[in-house]
Each structure stands twice: as C-alpha cells, then as structure tokens.
C-alpha cells in the first residue's frame, strides 16, 4: 500500500472510530435520558443504563464513568445542537443581533424541552460540593468556554456591523448569566407552549440590545 | 428577578412601555398630526397602551369628560399595534398553533410581514394551489397579558364605578369586545357571518381557510386594494370620492338595517380602496352583534315624526331597563341635532347631498359626538353604535365626499 494512501487509510479509520464513538455515546445518552424520565436521575443506576443500552457496564465506563459525565455530555450536546443550527442557517447569520440571540437560546431550550424533570434533578446535583456538574468544576468550565467563544463571535460580528459597541470579554459572560435567568424562568413557566417564556425572551433581548445601543450613542459606554 | 421578569412579560402594558425603547429604532410608529401640545401628550399616553387596552383607554376617556373636542378626532384614529415578531419567533408561533412550519403547508410564504395587526402581524403567502392568501399570526402570551391588564384596569376603575363616572355595564361591554378580538377563531366566525349576510356587490370580504387557522393563526384570502393614504396619492376625482363615500355610508347602514351587526372598528386601516370605487373590508376582530329589538328601536329614530322623535329614543332606554332621566334627554337632543345635519327628515330634502368635507360639519359632529359619548348615561350598546358612526363620518370627512345620506338611509330602511 503506498504511504499516502496508508496515511489516508489510517486517518479515515481514525475518523470512523471517532464517529462510531460519538454515535455510541449518543445512543447511550438516549437510553439514559429515557431512564431518567421514567425513574428519575437519582434512582437510575449505571447498571440499568448499560443493560438498556445492551452493553456491559465496563463498556459503559469506557464512555461515561459516572451519571454526572452523562449529564455533562447532555449539556455538551445542547450547546452543539444550538451552534450547529446557527451555523447551518444562513438567514439567521445575517439577522439582527436580538433575533440571533433569541434563535440560539430557543434552540437550547428546544433541546432541553423534553427533559425538564431531568434538569431539575441536575440543578440539585450542581450545588453539591465536588460534583462535576457544579459550575465551578473543571469539566463544566471547559464546556462553558466553548459556549462563551461561540457567543463572543456572534457579539463581535454584531459590533463589526456597528449594531452594538464591542463588549470585550464581559459580553459573553453577561449573556451566560442572562441565559441562566431565562432557564430558571422557563423551568417555572406553566403556560401553553411556554408562551410566557417566548414573549419574555423576545422582549427582554430587544430591550437589552437597544439599551446597549443607546448607551453607546450617548457616549456612556466605558468597558 | 424571576418574578420581575414574569411581571414584565405578563403585562401588555409592560410591552407597550418598552416600545419607548424600540419604536424609534424600528421606525414603525405612524406620525400623526398634532392639534395641540396637550393633545399630543394625551395621544402619546394612550398610544403607550396600544392594543386592545388602548380601546379601553379611548372609550373611558370619552366617557369620563377628560377629552376636549379637539382630541376626539385624534383618538378615533389611533391605531393599535402588537410588538413585531422577527421570523424566528413568528415560525415558532406558527408551529405551536398548527403543528407545522409555514413553508411545509404553503406554496410560498413571506417571512417579513406586510402589515401589522392589533395583536400580531400579517404575512403574504400563496397556497399550494396558487391562491394568494394573508396569514395573520398572533404574538405569544397576548391573551394572558390582555386579561391581566383588563383585571388591573377594572380594579383601578373601582372608584370611578362607585361614583358612577363609569358604569359596570359599560366596562363589561368593552371587556367583552376586547376579549373577543384575542381569539382568531371568533374572528373567523365573524367573517363567515359577513360572507353569508352581506350582499353588497362592491364590497370584497376575505374568505377563511379553516384548515390553516386556529385561535392564534388566521389564514384568509388576500384582499387587494390600497390603504387610504396611498389611494389618495393617486388623486381620485371628486366623482370617485363621492362614489366611494356613498358606498362607505351605505355599507354602514346596510349592516345596521339588514344584518343587526356592525364591523365595529372604525378606522381607515380596515378599508382597502380600489380605482374602480369598489372596497375591501378587513379585520373582523371586533364585530358588534346587536339585540335585534334594540336596533329596531334605533332605526325608528332615524326619520321620526317631530312629535314622536323623543318617544322613539326613550323606548331605547325602556328596552334596556334604564330610567330615562334629564341626562338621557340631553343625549337625545344632541343626537337629534347630529342626525338632522347628516340626513334631513323632510321629503323634499331627500336627495340633498351632505358635504362631509365641510370643516364646520366635522367640528360640529365632533362636538356633538363627544358630548354624547361622554354622557354617563349613554347605553353601552349605543356607545359602540355612535363610535362606529363617528368613525365613518371622520373617514368621509377625510375623503371630502358628498353623499346623498338621506336617500341612502331611506333605501336601506325600505329594503
């Protein structure tokens, strides 16, 4: 076999392995979420998850050592799905900032939608010390960095268009806090189709972007 | 913070107050003529309410002697707009209502709206069979926001009800009309009623597509025509203005005389004008269905014999079980003056043209209307009737139409 095609072959085999690994992780997650919905996060064991997934517990541990790692993977998918949807939508990439941010948050909430009960259990986990789900854990911070970079790119693009002033490094963090607030609001929302949350998200983003814009216009912007 | 956010989102008033931050940038607000500085301030305060609550404010200010006659014309022309939805939100609303995205059921669909509505916005589309349609989509959370603000208004108005500045029946009537507007299925029923009952050949009404409609999405056939300001720019001849004016006048009295109902939102935005003088009628969110007997009594006041005039009017109050006092007599006197200006009773004056463009005429109409509408003892049913009629006369004034008013009313009564 020529060396070049050996490299390509090795690379494509590696790529295939990675793809298969992702597919397996996604399949395990799907099964786990089903268990979390029916039994609750705390009462579901890794043994049960492995059994439902048709794999050995040892195999499961190769992918996820704990349920918390599964939960982290779930949030990783939440962010990836939102980012993918944004990157595939040419129209939204040219839309005004308020709509772009609405789109991103809504995609995240849409992903989380079927798993509200699971989320509530996760929140309880996240306040426990030493939990990987704690916002201060290295694992959570790594996930957050990816998200912050994505949001920073959107905000900087808006600044480049002159829509808002450049918000520097603080902008993405502020947006993250805002997202958490929206998430709390959404979790408490009992309206049909979560209409209250939709209206709140729409109005607050429009007002927020306009406030930032007006602050810039009035020369009060000092970041 | 969550509770603050909830109250912010839950209040329609909150939405409209936020518009102070938004409308200047979006450039969506209509500039109106301002007659006085204080009139502008009043208009701005009411406009901040927007939506159905503005109707409440309009009606209440007319009722509680707050409005000088110069403001009445401004008030009657105030138009109500919901917050605008960008395509991302609009698509979510559509899917939540009909279970699918617009592009999946229509041949084509324009994501940017072409018109605003009081509770949402309207989009152009084409069905898969090539029929042009208009799709009205409601803003999320409107029902809850309006209901919450109506409750707030009713609480705030308790003192006014105690002192009888505003009657409970009046508030109930207003509330009923506003709540009906929230449900697009109710509007669809109104359109179906008008389709069946209105047989004027020069009026085009929309047709509803029930399969693509729900409480928050209303799909209708697209009614062509220009809005009034665009149509006026084409400089229609006096002859065309008179023709259109006469038709608008007949449209009103046709409803009162034959349909016992009124398309009750009297502003120019609900009419579409064509170059051949035909009309399109849109927005059926607010239709008033009158008690047939009540309207029969109203019709008897149009051309009464002089000595029987007041007794016909008194019968309206007796029908509603309300004592006919000196205050009510005041209403009769002003109404009588109003109608004698619009359509005289004498047979020899039947063909006389009423010149709605006469500035004295509008000033007198405005003064009389305001006096009538601000009378505490005005019947709620009569309030809507006179408000709609006032809106018609205002439109005819802007049209500068000369109309054989007496002749038209007599024909409507005879048929």
Coordinates of C-alpha atoms in Angstrom, one line a residue:
Chain A
X1 CA 0.0 0.0 0.0
X2 CA 1.5 3.4 -0.9
X3 CA 2.5 5.6 2.0
X4 CA 0.0 8.4 1.2
X5 CA -2.9 6.1 1.0
X6 CA -1.7 4.4 4.2
X7 CA -1.9 7.7 5.9
X8 CA -5.3 8.4 4.4
X9 CA -6.5 5.0 5.3
X10 CA -5.2 5.4 8.9
X11 CA -6.8 8.8 9.1
X12 CA -10.1 7.6 7.7
X13 CA -10.1 4.7 10.1
X14 CA -9.4 7.1 13.0
X15 CA -12.2 9.3 11.7
X16 CA -14.6 6.3 11.5
X17 CA -13.6 5.3 15.0
X18 CA -14.4 8.8 16.4
X19 CA -17.7 8.8 14.5
X20 CA -18.6 5.5 15.9
X21 CA -17.6 6.6 19.4
X22 CA -19.9 9.7 19.1
X23 CA -22.7 7.5 17.8
X24 CA -22.3 5.1 20.7
X25 CA -22.3 8.0 23.2
X26 CA -25.4 9.5 21.6
X27 CA -27.1 6.1 21.8
X28 CA -26.2 5.6 25.4
X29 CA -27.4 9.1 26.2
X30 CA -30.7 8.5 24.6
X31 CA -31.2 5.4 26.7
X32 CA -30.1 7.1 29.8
X33 CA -32.5 10.1 29.3
X34 CA -35.3 7.6 28.9
X35 CA -34.4 6.1 32.3
X36 CA -34.0 9.4 33.9
X37 CA -37.5 10.4 32.7
X38 CA -39.1 7.3 34.0
X39 CA -37.2 6.6 37.2
X40 CA -35.6 10.0 38.0
X41 CA -31.9 10.9 37.8
X42 CA -31.0 9.8 41.4
X43 CA -32.7 6.4 41.2
X44 CA -31.3 5.4 37.8
X45 CA -28.1 3.3 38.1
X46 CA -25.3 2.9 35.6
X47 CA -26.0 -0.8 35.6
X48 CA -29.5 -0.1 34.4
X49 CA -28.3 2.2 31.7
X50 CA -25.8 -0.3 30.5
X51 CA -28.4 -3.0 30.4
X52 CA -30.9 -0.9 28.5
X53 CA -28.2 0.1 26.0
X54 CA -27.3 -3.6 25.5
X55 CA -23.7 -3.1 26.6
X56 CA -21.6 -4.3 29.5
X57 CA -21.1 -1.9 32.5
X58 CA -17.4 -2.0 31.7
X59 CA -18.1 -0.8 28.2
X60 CA -20.3 1.9 29.5
X61 CA -17.5 3.1 31.8
X62 CA -15.2 3.5 28.8
X63 CA -17.6 6.2 27.6
X64 CA -19.0 7.6 30.8
X65 CA -17.6 6.8 34.2
X66 CA -20.5 8.4 36.1
X67 CA -24.0 9.6 35.6
X68 CA -22.6 13.1 36.0
X69 CA -20.4 12.6 33.0
X70 CA -23.5 11.6 31.1
X71 CA -25.3 14.8 32.3
X72 CA -22.3 16.8 31.1
X73 CA -22.4 15.2 27.7
X74 CA -26.1 16.0 27.6
X75 CA -25.3 19.7 28.1
X76 CA -22.5 19.5 25.6
X77 CA -25.0 18.2 23.0
X78 CA -27.4 21.1 24.0
X79 CA -24.7 23.6 23.0
X80 CA -23.5 21.7 20.0
X81 CA -27.0 21.4 18.6
X82 CA -27.6 25.2 19.0
X83 CA -24.3 26.0 17.4
X84 CA -24.9 23.6 14.5
X85 CA -28.4 25.0 13.9
X86 CA -26.9 28.6 13.9
X87 CA -24.1 27.7 11.6
X88 CA -26.4 25.9 9.1
X89 CA -28.9 28.8 8.9
X90 CA -27.6 31.5 6.5
X91 CA -30.6 33.7 7.2
X92 CA -30.0 33.9 10.9
X93 CA -26.3 34.7 10.4
X94 CA -27.4 37.9 8.7
X95 CA -30.3 38.7 11.1
X96 CA -30.2 41.5 13.7
X97 CA -28.5 40.6 16.9
X98 CA -31.6 40.3 19.1
X99 CA -33.0 37.7 16.7
X100 CA -29.7 35.8 16.6
X101 CA -29.5 35.6 20.3
X102 CA -33.2 34.6 20.5
X103 CA -32.5 31.9 18.0
X104 CA -29.6 30.4 19.9
X105 CA -31.4 30.4 23.3
X106 CA -34.6 29.0 21.8
X107 CA -32.6 26.1 20.1
X108 CA -31.1 25.4 23.5
X109 CA -34.5 25.4 25.2
X110 CA -36.0 23.3 22.4
X111 CA -33.3 20.7 23.1
X112 CA -33.9 20.8 26.8
X113 CA -37.7 20.7 26.4
X114 CA -38.4 17.0 26.7
X115 CA -36.1 16.7 29.7
X116 CA -37.4 19.3 32.2
X117 CA -37.6 16.9 35.1
X118 CA -34.1 15.7 34.5
X119 CA -32.9 19.3 34.5
X120 CA -34.5 20.0 37.9
X121 CA -32.6 17.0 39.3
X122 CA -29.4 18.2 37.7
X123 CA -29.8 21.6 39.4
X124 CA -29.9 19.8 42.7
X125 CA -26.7 17.9 41.8
X126 CA -24.9 21.0 40.7
X127 CA -25.0 22.6 44.1
X128 CA -23.3 19.6 45.8
X129 CA -19.6 20.2 46.5
X130 CA -17.2 18.2 44.3
X131 CA -19.9 17.5 41.8
X132 CA -18.7 17.6 38.2
X133 CA -22.0 19.4 37.5
X134 CA -21.0 22.3 39.7
X135 CA -20.5 25.4 37.6
X136 CA -17.0 25.6 39.2
X137 CA -15.8 22.2 38.2
X138 CA -13.1 22.0 35.5
X139 CA -15.4 19.9 33.3
X140 CA -18.2 22.5 33.5
X141 CA -15.8 25.3 32.9
X142 CA -14.4 23.6 29.8
X143 CA -18.0 23.2 28.4
X144 CA -18.7 26.8 29.2
X145 CA -15.6 28.1 27.4
X146 CA -16.8 26.6 24.2
X147 CA -20.2 28.3 24.6
X148 CA -18.7 31.6 25.6
X149 CA -16.4 31.6 22.5
X150 CA -19.4 30.9 20.3
X151 CA -21.4 33.8 21.8
X152 CA -18.4 36.1 21.7
X153 CA -18.1 35.5 17.9
X154 CA -21.8 36.5 17.5
X155 CA -21.4 39.6 19.6
X156 CA -18.2 40.7 17.9
X157 CA -19.8 40.2 14.5
X158 CA -22.7 42.5 15.6
X159 CA -20.1 45.0 16.8
X160 CA -18.4 44.8 13.5
X161 CA -21.7 45.7 11.8
X162 CA -22.0 48.6 14.1
X163 CA -25.1 47.2 15.7
X164 CA -23.6 47.4 19.2
X165 CA -20.3 48.5 20.7
X166 CA -17.7 45.9 21.3
X167 CA -18.4 44.2 24.6
X168 CA -15.0 42.7 25.1
X169 CA -14.7 39.6 27.3
X170 CA -17.5 40.7 29.6
X171 CA -20.2 40.4 27.0
X172 CA -20.3 36.6 26.7
X173 CA -20.3 36.2 30.5
X174 CA -23.2 38.7 30.8
X175 CA -25.0 36.7 28.2
X176 CA -24.4 33.5 30.1
X177 CA -25.9 34.9 33.3
X178 CA -28.9 36.1 31.2
X179 CA -29.3 32.6 29.8
X180 CA -29.3 31.1 33.3
X181 CA -32.0 33.6 34.3
X182 CA -34.1 32.7 31.2
X183 CA -33.6 29.0 32.0
X184 CA -35.0 29.5 35.5
X185 CA -37.9 31.5 34.1
X186 CA -38.6 28.8 31.5
X187 CA -38.4 25.9 34.1
X188 CA -41.1 27.7 36.2
X189 CA -43.3 28.5 33.1
X190 CA -46.5 26.6 33.0
X191 CA -48.1 28.4 30.1
X192 CA -49.2 26.5 27.0
X193 CA -46.2 26.0 24.6
X194 CA -44.1 28.1 27.2
X195 CA -45.6 31.2 25.6
X196 CA -44.7 33.3 28.6
X197 CA -41.0 32.5 28.1
X198 CA -41.1 33.1 24.4
X199 CA -42.6 36.6 25.0
X200 CA -40.2 37.3 27.8
X201 CA -37.2 36.2 25.8
X202 CA -38.2 38.2 22.8
X203 CA -38.9 41.4 24.6
X204 CA -36.0 41.3 27.0
X205 CA -33.5 40.7 24.2
X206 CA -34.9 43.5 22.1
X207 CA -34.9 45.9 25.0
X208 CA -31.4 44.8 26.2
X209 CA -29.8 45.3 22.8
X210 CA -31.4 48.7 22.4
X211 CA -30.2 49.7 25.9
X212 CA -26.7 48.8 24.9
X213 CA -27.0 50.6 21.6
X214 CA -28.4 53.8 23.3
X215 CA -25.6 53.7 25.9
X216 CA -23.1 53.7 23.0
X217 CA -24.9 56.5 21.3
X218 CA -24.9 58.6 24.4
X219 CA -21.2 58.0 24.9
X220 CA -21.6 56.4 28.3
X221 CA -20.0 53.2 27.1
X222 CA -16.9 52.6 29.2
X223 CA -15.9 48.9 29.3
Chain B
X1 CA -35.6 38.7 39.5
X2 CA -37.7 35.9 38.1
X3 CA -40.8 37.5 39.5
X4 CA -39.8 40.8 38.0
X5 CA -39.3 39.2 34.7
X6 CA -42.6 37.4 34.9
X7 CA -44.5 40.6 35.6
X8 CA -42.6 42.3 32.8
X9 CA -43.6 39.6 30.3
X10 CA -47.1 39.1 31.7
X11 CA -48.2 42.7 31.2
X12 CA -49.3 44.0 27.8
X13 CA -48.9 47.5 29.3
X14 CA -45.3 46.4 30.1
X15 CA -44.8 45.5 26.4
X16 CA -46.0 48.8 25.2
X17 CA -44.0 50.8 27.7
X18 CA -40.9 49.0 26.4
X19 CA -41.8 50.2 23.0
X20 CA -40.5 53.6 24.1
X21 CA -37.1 51.9 23.7
X22 CA -37.9 50.2 20.4
X23 CA -40.2 52.1 18.1
X24 CA -37.8 55.0 17.4
X25 CA -35.2 52.5 16.2
X26 CA -37.6 50.3 14.3
X27 CA -39.3 53.3 12.7
X28 CA -42.6 51.6 13.0
X29 CA -44.8 54.3 14.6
X30 CA -47.1 56.3 12.5
X31 CA -46.7 60.1 12.7
X32 CA -50.0 61.9 13.2
X33 CA -50.9 65.5 13.1
X34 CA -51.0 67.1 16.4
X35 CA -53.6 69.7 17.1
X36 CA -52.3 70.9 20.4
X37 CA -49.3 70.1 22.6
X38 CA -51.6 68.7 25.3
X39 CA -53.5 66.7 22.6
X40 CA -50.1 65.2 21.6
X41 CA -49.3 64.3 25.1
X42 CA -52.7 62.7 25.6
X43 CA -52.3 60.8 22.4
X44 CA -48.8 59.6 23.4
X45 CA -50.0 58.4 26.8
X46 CA -52.9 56.4 25.2
X47 CA -50.7 55.2 22.4
X48 CA -48.3 53.8 25.0
X49 CA -51.1 51.4 26.0
X50 CA -51.5 50.2 22.4
X51 CA -53.5 47.1 21.5
X52 CA -56.9 46.3 22.9
X53 CA -56.2 48.3 26.1
X54 CA -56.0 51.4 24.1
X55 CA -59.6 50.9 23.1
X56 CA -60.4 50.7 26.7
X57 CA -58.5 53.9 27.4
X58 CA -60.1 55.6 24.4
X59 CA -63.5 54.7 25.4
X60 CA -63.1 55.5 29.0
X61 CA -61.6 58.9 28.4
X62 CA -64.6 59.7 26.2
X63 CA -66.8 58.6 29.0
X64 CA -65.2 60.5 31.8
X65 CA -65.1 64.0 30.5
X66 CA -61.4 64.0 30.1
X67 CA -61.4 64.7 26.4
X68 CA -61.9 68.1 24.8
X69 CA -63.5 68.1 21.4
X70 CA -60.2 68.7 19.7
X71 CA -58.9 65.3 20.9
X72 CA -61.8 63.2 19.7
X73 CA -60.7 63.1 16.1
X74 CA -57.1 62.1 17.2
X75 CA -58.5 59.5 19.5
X76 CA -60.8 57.9 16.9
X77 CA -57.9 57.5 14.5
X78 CA -55.4 55.9 17.0
X79 CA -54.4 52.6 15.6
X80 CA -53.2 49.7 17.7
X81 CA -50.2 47.6 17.1
X82 CA -48.8 44.4 18.8
X83 CA -45.0 44.0 19.2
X84 CA -43.4 43.0 15.9
X85 CA -42.2 39.3 15.6
X86 CA -39.0 38.5 13.8
X87 CA -39.1 35.4 11.6
X88 CA -37.6 33.1 14.3
X89 CA -40.4 33.9 16.8
X90 CA -43.1 34.0 14.1
X91 CA -42.2 30.5 12.9
X92 CA -42.3 29.2 16.5
X93 CA -45.8 30.7 17.0
X94 CA -47.0 29.2 13.7
X95 CA -45.7 25.8 14.6
X96 CA -47.1 25.9 18.1
X97 CA -50.5 26.7 16.7
X98 CA -50.7 24.5 13.6
X99 CA -48.1 21.8 14.3
X100 CA -46.0 22.6 11.2
X101 CA -43.9 25.4 9.7
X102 CA -45.4 27.7 7.1
X103 CA -43.2 26.5 4.2
X104 CA -44.4 22.9 4.8
X105 CA -48.1 23.7 4.1
X106 CA -48.0 26.7 1.7
X107 CA -46.6 27.0 -1.8
X108 CA -44.7 30.2 -0.7
X109 CA -44.6 32.3 2.4
X110 CA -43.0 35.7 3.0
X111 CA -41.2 35.8 6.4
X112 CA -41.4 39.5 6.7
X113 CA -44.9 40.8 7.5
X114 CA -46.6 43.2 5.1
X115 CA -49.0 44.6 7.7
X116 CA -49.3 44.9 11.5
X117 CA -52.4 43.9 13.4
X118 CA -53.5 44.9 16.8
X119 CA -52.5 41.5 18.3
X120 CA -50.0 40.3 15.8
X121 CA -48.9 40.7 12.2
X122 CA -49.9 39.6 8.7
X123 CA -47.9 37.8 6.1
X124 CA -48.4 37.3 2.4
X125 CA -48.4 33.7 1.2
X126 CA -49.6 31.5 -1.6
X127 CA -51.3 28.2 -1.2
X128 CA -50.0 25.1 -3.0
X129 CA -52.9 25.6 -5.5
X130 CA -51.6 29.1 -6.3
X131 CA -54.2 31.1 -4.3
X132 CA -52.9 34.3 -2.8
X133 CA -53.6 34.5 1.0
X134 CA -52.9 36.6 4.0
X135 CA -51.8 34.8 7.2
X136 CA -52.4 36.7 10.5
X137 CA -50.2 35.4 13.4
X138 CA -50.7 36.4 17.0
X139 CA -47.9 37.5 19.3
X140 CA -47.3 35.0 22.1
X141 CA -48.8 35.5 25.6
X142 CA -51.2 38.1 24.4
X143 CA -54.3 36.5 25.9
X144 CA -52.8 36.3 29.3
X145 CA -51.3 39.8 29.1
X146 CA -54.5 41.4 28.0
X147 CA -56.6 39.5 30.5
X148 CA -54.2 40.5 33.3
X149 CA -54.3 44.2 32.2
X150 CA -58.1 44.1 32.0
X151 CA -58.3 42.9 35.5
X152 CA -55.9 45.7 36.6
X153 CA -58.0 48.3 34.7
X154 CA -61.2 47.1 36.4
X155 CA -59.5 47.3 39.8
X156 CA -58.2 50.8 39.1
X157 CA -61.7 51.8 37.9
X158 CA -63.5 50.8 41.1
X159 CA -63.6 54.4 42.4
X160 CA -65.0 55.6 39.1
X161 CA -67.7 52.9 39.2
X162 CA -68.5 53.9 42.8
X163 CA -69.1 57.5 41.8
X164 CA -70.9 56.3 38.7
X165 CA -68.5 58.1 36.3
X166 CA -68.3 54.8 34.5
X167 CA -71.0 52.1 34.6
X168 CA -70.3 48.4 35.3
X169 CA -72.4 47.5 32.2
X170 CA -70.1 49.8 30.1
X171 CA -67.0 48.1 31.3
X172 CA -68.4 44.7 30.8
X173 CA -69.4 45.6 27.2
X174 CA -65.9 46.9 26.5
X175 CA -64.2 43.9 28.1
X176 CA -66.3 41.5 26.0
X177 CA -65.3 43.2 22.8
X178 CA -61.6 43.2 23.7
X179 CA -61.6 39.5 24.7
X180 CA -63.3 38.5 21.5
X181 CA -60.5 40.0 19.5
X182 CA -57.9 37.8 21.1
X183 CA -59.5 34.6 19.6
X184 CA -58.9 34.4 15.9
X185 CA -61.4 31.6 15.7
X186 CA -64.0 34.1 16.8
X187 CA -62.9 36.4 14.0
X188 CA -63.2 33.5 11.5
X189 CA -66.8 33.1 12.6
X190 CA -67.4 36.8 12.2
X191 CA -66.0 36.6 8.6
X192 CA -68.2 33.6 7.8
X193 CA -71.3 35.6 9.1
X194 CA -70.5 38.6 7.0
X195 CA -69.8 36.4 3.9
X196 CA -73.3 35.0 4.3
X197 CA -75.2 38.1 5.2
X198 CA -73.5 40.9 3.3
X199 CA -74.6 41.1 -0.3
X200 CA -73.2 44.4 -1.5
X201 CA -71.6 43.8 -4.9
X202 CA -68.9 46.5 -4.5
X203 CA -67.5 45.1 -1.2
X204 CA -65.0 42.3 -1.1
X205 CA -64.7 40.3 2.0
X206 CA -61.9 37.8 2.8
X207 CA -62.6 34.0 2.9
X208 CA -61.2 31.9 5.7
X209 CA -59.1 28.8 5.2
X210 CA -60.2 26.8 8.3
X211 CA -57.6 24.1 7.7
X212 CA -54.8 26.7 8.2
X213 CA -56.4 28.6 11.0
X214 CA -56.6 28.3 14.8
X215 CA -57.1 30.6 17.8
X216 CA -53.7 32.3 17.1
X217 CA -53.3 31.9 13.3
X218 CA -55.9 33.1 10.8
X219 CA -55.4 32.4 7.1
X220 CA -57.7 34.2 4.7
X221 CA -57.9 35.0 1.0
X222 CA -55.8 38.1 0.1
X223 CA -58.0 41.1 -0.4
X224 CA -56.4 43.5 -2.9
X225 CA -56.6 47.3 -2.6
X226 CA -54.7 50.3 -1.3
X227 CA -54.8 51.8 2.1
X228 CA -56.4 55.2 2.2
X229 CA -53.2 57.4 2.2
X230 CA -51.8 55.5 -0.8
X231 CA -55.1 55.7 -2.6
X232 CA -55.4 59.5 -2.0
X233 CA -52.0 60.0 -3.6
X234 CA -53.4 58.8 -6.9
X235 CA -55.6 61.9 -6.7
X236 CA -59.0 60.4 -7.1
X237 CA -61.6 62.7 -8.8
X238 CA -64.4 64.2 -6.8
X239 CA -66.7 62.0 -8.6
X240 CA -64.8 58.9 -7.4
X241 CA -64.6 60.2 -3.9
X242 CA -68.4 60.8 -3.9
X243 CA -69.0 57.3 -5.2
X244 CA -66.7 55.7 -2.6
X245 CA -68.1 57.9 0.1
X246 CA -71.6 56.9 -0.8
X247 CA -70.7 53.2 -0.7
X248 CA -69.0 53.5 2.7
X249 CA -72.1 55.2 4.0
X250 CA -74.3 52.6 2.6
X251 CA -72.0 49.9 4.0
X252 CA -72.6 51.2 7.5
X253 CA -76.4 51.5 7.2
X254 CA -76.7 48.2 5.4
X255 CA -75.2 46.4 8.4
X256 CA -77.5 48.3 10.8
X257 CA -80.6 47.8 8.8
X258 CA -80.2 44.3 7.4
X259 CA -77.6 42.5 9.5
X260 CA -78.2 43.7 13.1
X261 CA -74.5 43.9 13.5
X262 CA -71.6 46.3 12.9
X263 CA -68.0 45.9 11.8
X264 CA -67.2 47.9 14.9
X265 CA -63.6 49.0 14.5
X266 CA -64.0 52.3 12.7
X267 CA -60.7 53.4 11.3
X268 CA -59.3 53.7 7.8
X269 CA -56.9 50.8 8.2
X270 CA -59.8 48.4 7.9
X271 CA -60.8 49.6 4.4
X272 CA -59.0 48.9 1.2
X273 CA -59.7 51.2 -1.8
X274 CA -59.6 50.4 -5.5
X275 CA -59.6 52.6 -8.6
X276 CA -63.0 51.4 -9.7
X277 CA -64.6 52.6 -6.5
X278 CA -65.0 49.1 -5.0
X279 CA -63.9 48.4 -1.5
X280 CA -62.2 45.7 0.5
X281 CA -63.1 45.2 4.1
X282 CA -60.6 43.6 6.5
X283 CA -60.1 42.9 10.2
X284 CA -63.2 41.4 11.7
X285 CA -61.8 41.0 15.2
X286 CA -64.4 43.4 16.6
X287 CA -67.9 42.8 15.4
X288 CA -70.8 44.0 17.5
X289 CA -73.9 41.9 17.3
X290 CA -76.8 44.0 18.5
X291 CA -80.0 42.9 20.1
X292 CA -82.4 43.0 17.1
X293 CA -85.2 44.7 19.0
X294 CA -82.8 47.4 20.3
X295 CA -81.6 48.1 16.8
X296 CA -85.1 48.2 15.5
X297 CA -85.8 51.0 18.0
X298 CA -82.6 52.8 16.9
X299 CA -83.8 52.6 13.3
X300 CA -87.1 54.2 14.3
X301 CA -85.2 57.3 15.5
X302 CA -83.7 58.0 12.0
X303 CA -86.8 59.7 10.5
X304 CA -89.2 60.2 13.2
X305 CA -92.2 62.5 13.0
X306 CA -91.2 65.5 15.0
X307 CA -93.5 65.0 18.0
X308 CA -92.7 61.3 18.2
X309 CA -89.0 61.7 17.9
X310 CA -88.2 61.7 21.6
X311 CA -90.6 58.9 22.4
X312 CA -88.7 56.6 20.0
X313 CA -85.5 57.4 21.7
X314 CA -87.0 57.0 25.2
X315 CA -88.1 53.5 24.1
X316 CA -84.4 52.5 23.8
X317 CA -83.8 53.2 27.5
X318 CA -87.0 51.4 28.5
X319 CA -85.9 48.4 26.5
X320 CA -82.7 48.3 28.4
X321 CA -84.5 48.8 31.8
X322 CA -82.7 52.1 32.4
X323 CA -84.7 55.2 33.7
X324 CA -85.0 58.0 31.1
X325 CA -83.7 61.0 33.0
X326 CA -82.7 64.5 32.1
X327 CA -79.2 63.3 31.3
X328 CA -80.6 60.8 28.8
X329 CA -82.8 63.6 27.4
X330 CA -79.6 65.6 26.8
X331 CA -78.3 62.7 24.7
X332 CA -81.5 62.7 22.6
X333 CA -81.2 66.4 21.9
X334 CA -77.6 66.2 20.7
X335 CA -78.3 63.0 18.7
X336 CA -81.3 64.7 17.0
X337 CA -79.1 67.7 16.1
X338 CA -76.4 65.3 14.8
X339 CA -78.8 63.3 12.6
X340 CA -80.6 66.4 11.2
X341 CA -77.2 67.6 10.0
X342 CA -76.4 64.3 8.3
X343 CA -79.8 63.4 6.8
X344 CA -82.8 65.7 7.0
X345 CA -86.2 64.4 7.6
X346 CA -88.1 66.5 5.1
X347 CA -89.0 64.5 2.0
X348 CA -88.1 67.4 -0.3
X349 CA -84.6 67.3 1.0
X350 CA -84.2 63.6 0.4
X351 CA -81.8 64.0 -2.5
X352 CA -79.7 66.7 -0.8
X353 CA -76.0 65.9 -0.7
X354 CA -74.4 66.0 2.7
X355 CA -70.9 67.5 2.3
X356 CA -68.7 65.6 4.7
X357 CA -65.7 67.7 3.7
X358 CA -67.2 70.8 5.2
X359 CA -64.9 71.7 8.1
X360 CA -67.7 73.2 10.1
X361 CA -69.6 70.0 9.7
X362 CA -66.8 67.9 11.2
X363 CA -66.3 70.3 14.0
X364 CA -70.0 70.2 14.9
X365 CA -70.1 66.4 14.5
X366 CA -67.1 66.1 16.8
X367 CA -68.5 68.4 19.4
X368 CA -71.9 66.6 19.4
X369 CA -70.3 63.1 19.4
X370 CA -68.0 64.0 22.3
X371 CA -70.9 65.3 24.3
X372 CA -73.0 62.2 23.6
X373 CA -70.2 59.7 24.3
X374 CA -69.1 61.4 27.5
X375 CA -72.6 61.3 28.9
X376 CA -72.5 58.9 31.8
X377 CA -75.9 57.6 31.0
X378 CA -75.2 56.5 27.5
X379 CA -76.2 53.0 26.9
X380 CA -73.2 50.7 26.2
X381 CA -74.9 49.4 23.0
X382 CA -75.4 52.9 21.9
X383 CA -71.8 53.8 22.7
X384 CA -70.5 51.3 20.1
X385 CA -73.0 52.3 17.6
X386 CA -72.2 56.0 17.9
X387 CA -68.5 55.4 18.0
X388 CA -68.6 53.4 14.8
X389 CA -70.8 56.0 13.2
X390 CA -68.4 58.8 14.3
X391 CA -65.6 56.8 12.7
X392 CA -67.5 56.6 9.5
X393 CA -68.1 60.4 9.4
X394 CA -64.5 61.0 10.1
X395 CA -63.5 58.8 7.2
X396 CA -66.0 60.6 4.9
X397 CA -64.6 63.9 6.0
X398 CA -61.1 62.9 5.1
X399 CA -62.5 61.7 1.8
X400 CA -64.2 65.0 1.3
X401 CA -67.2 63.1 0.0
X402 CA -70.6 64.5 -0.8
X403 CA -73.1 61.8 -0.1
X404 CA -76.9 61.6 -0.6
X405 CA -77.1 60.4 3.0
X406 CA -80.9 60.8 3.5
X407 CA -81.6 58.9 0.3
X408 CA -79.3 56.0 1.2
X409 CA -80.7 55.6 4.7
X410 CA -84.2 55.6 3.4
X411 CA -83.3 52.9 0.8
X412 CA -81.7 50.8 3.5
X413 CA -84.7 51.1 5.7
X414 CA -87.2 50.3 2.9
X415 CA -85.3 47.2 1.8

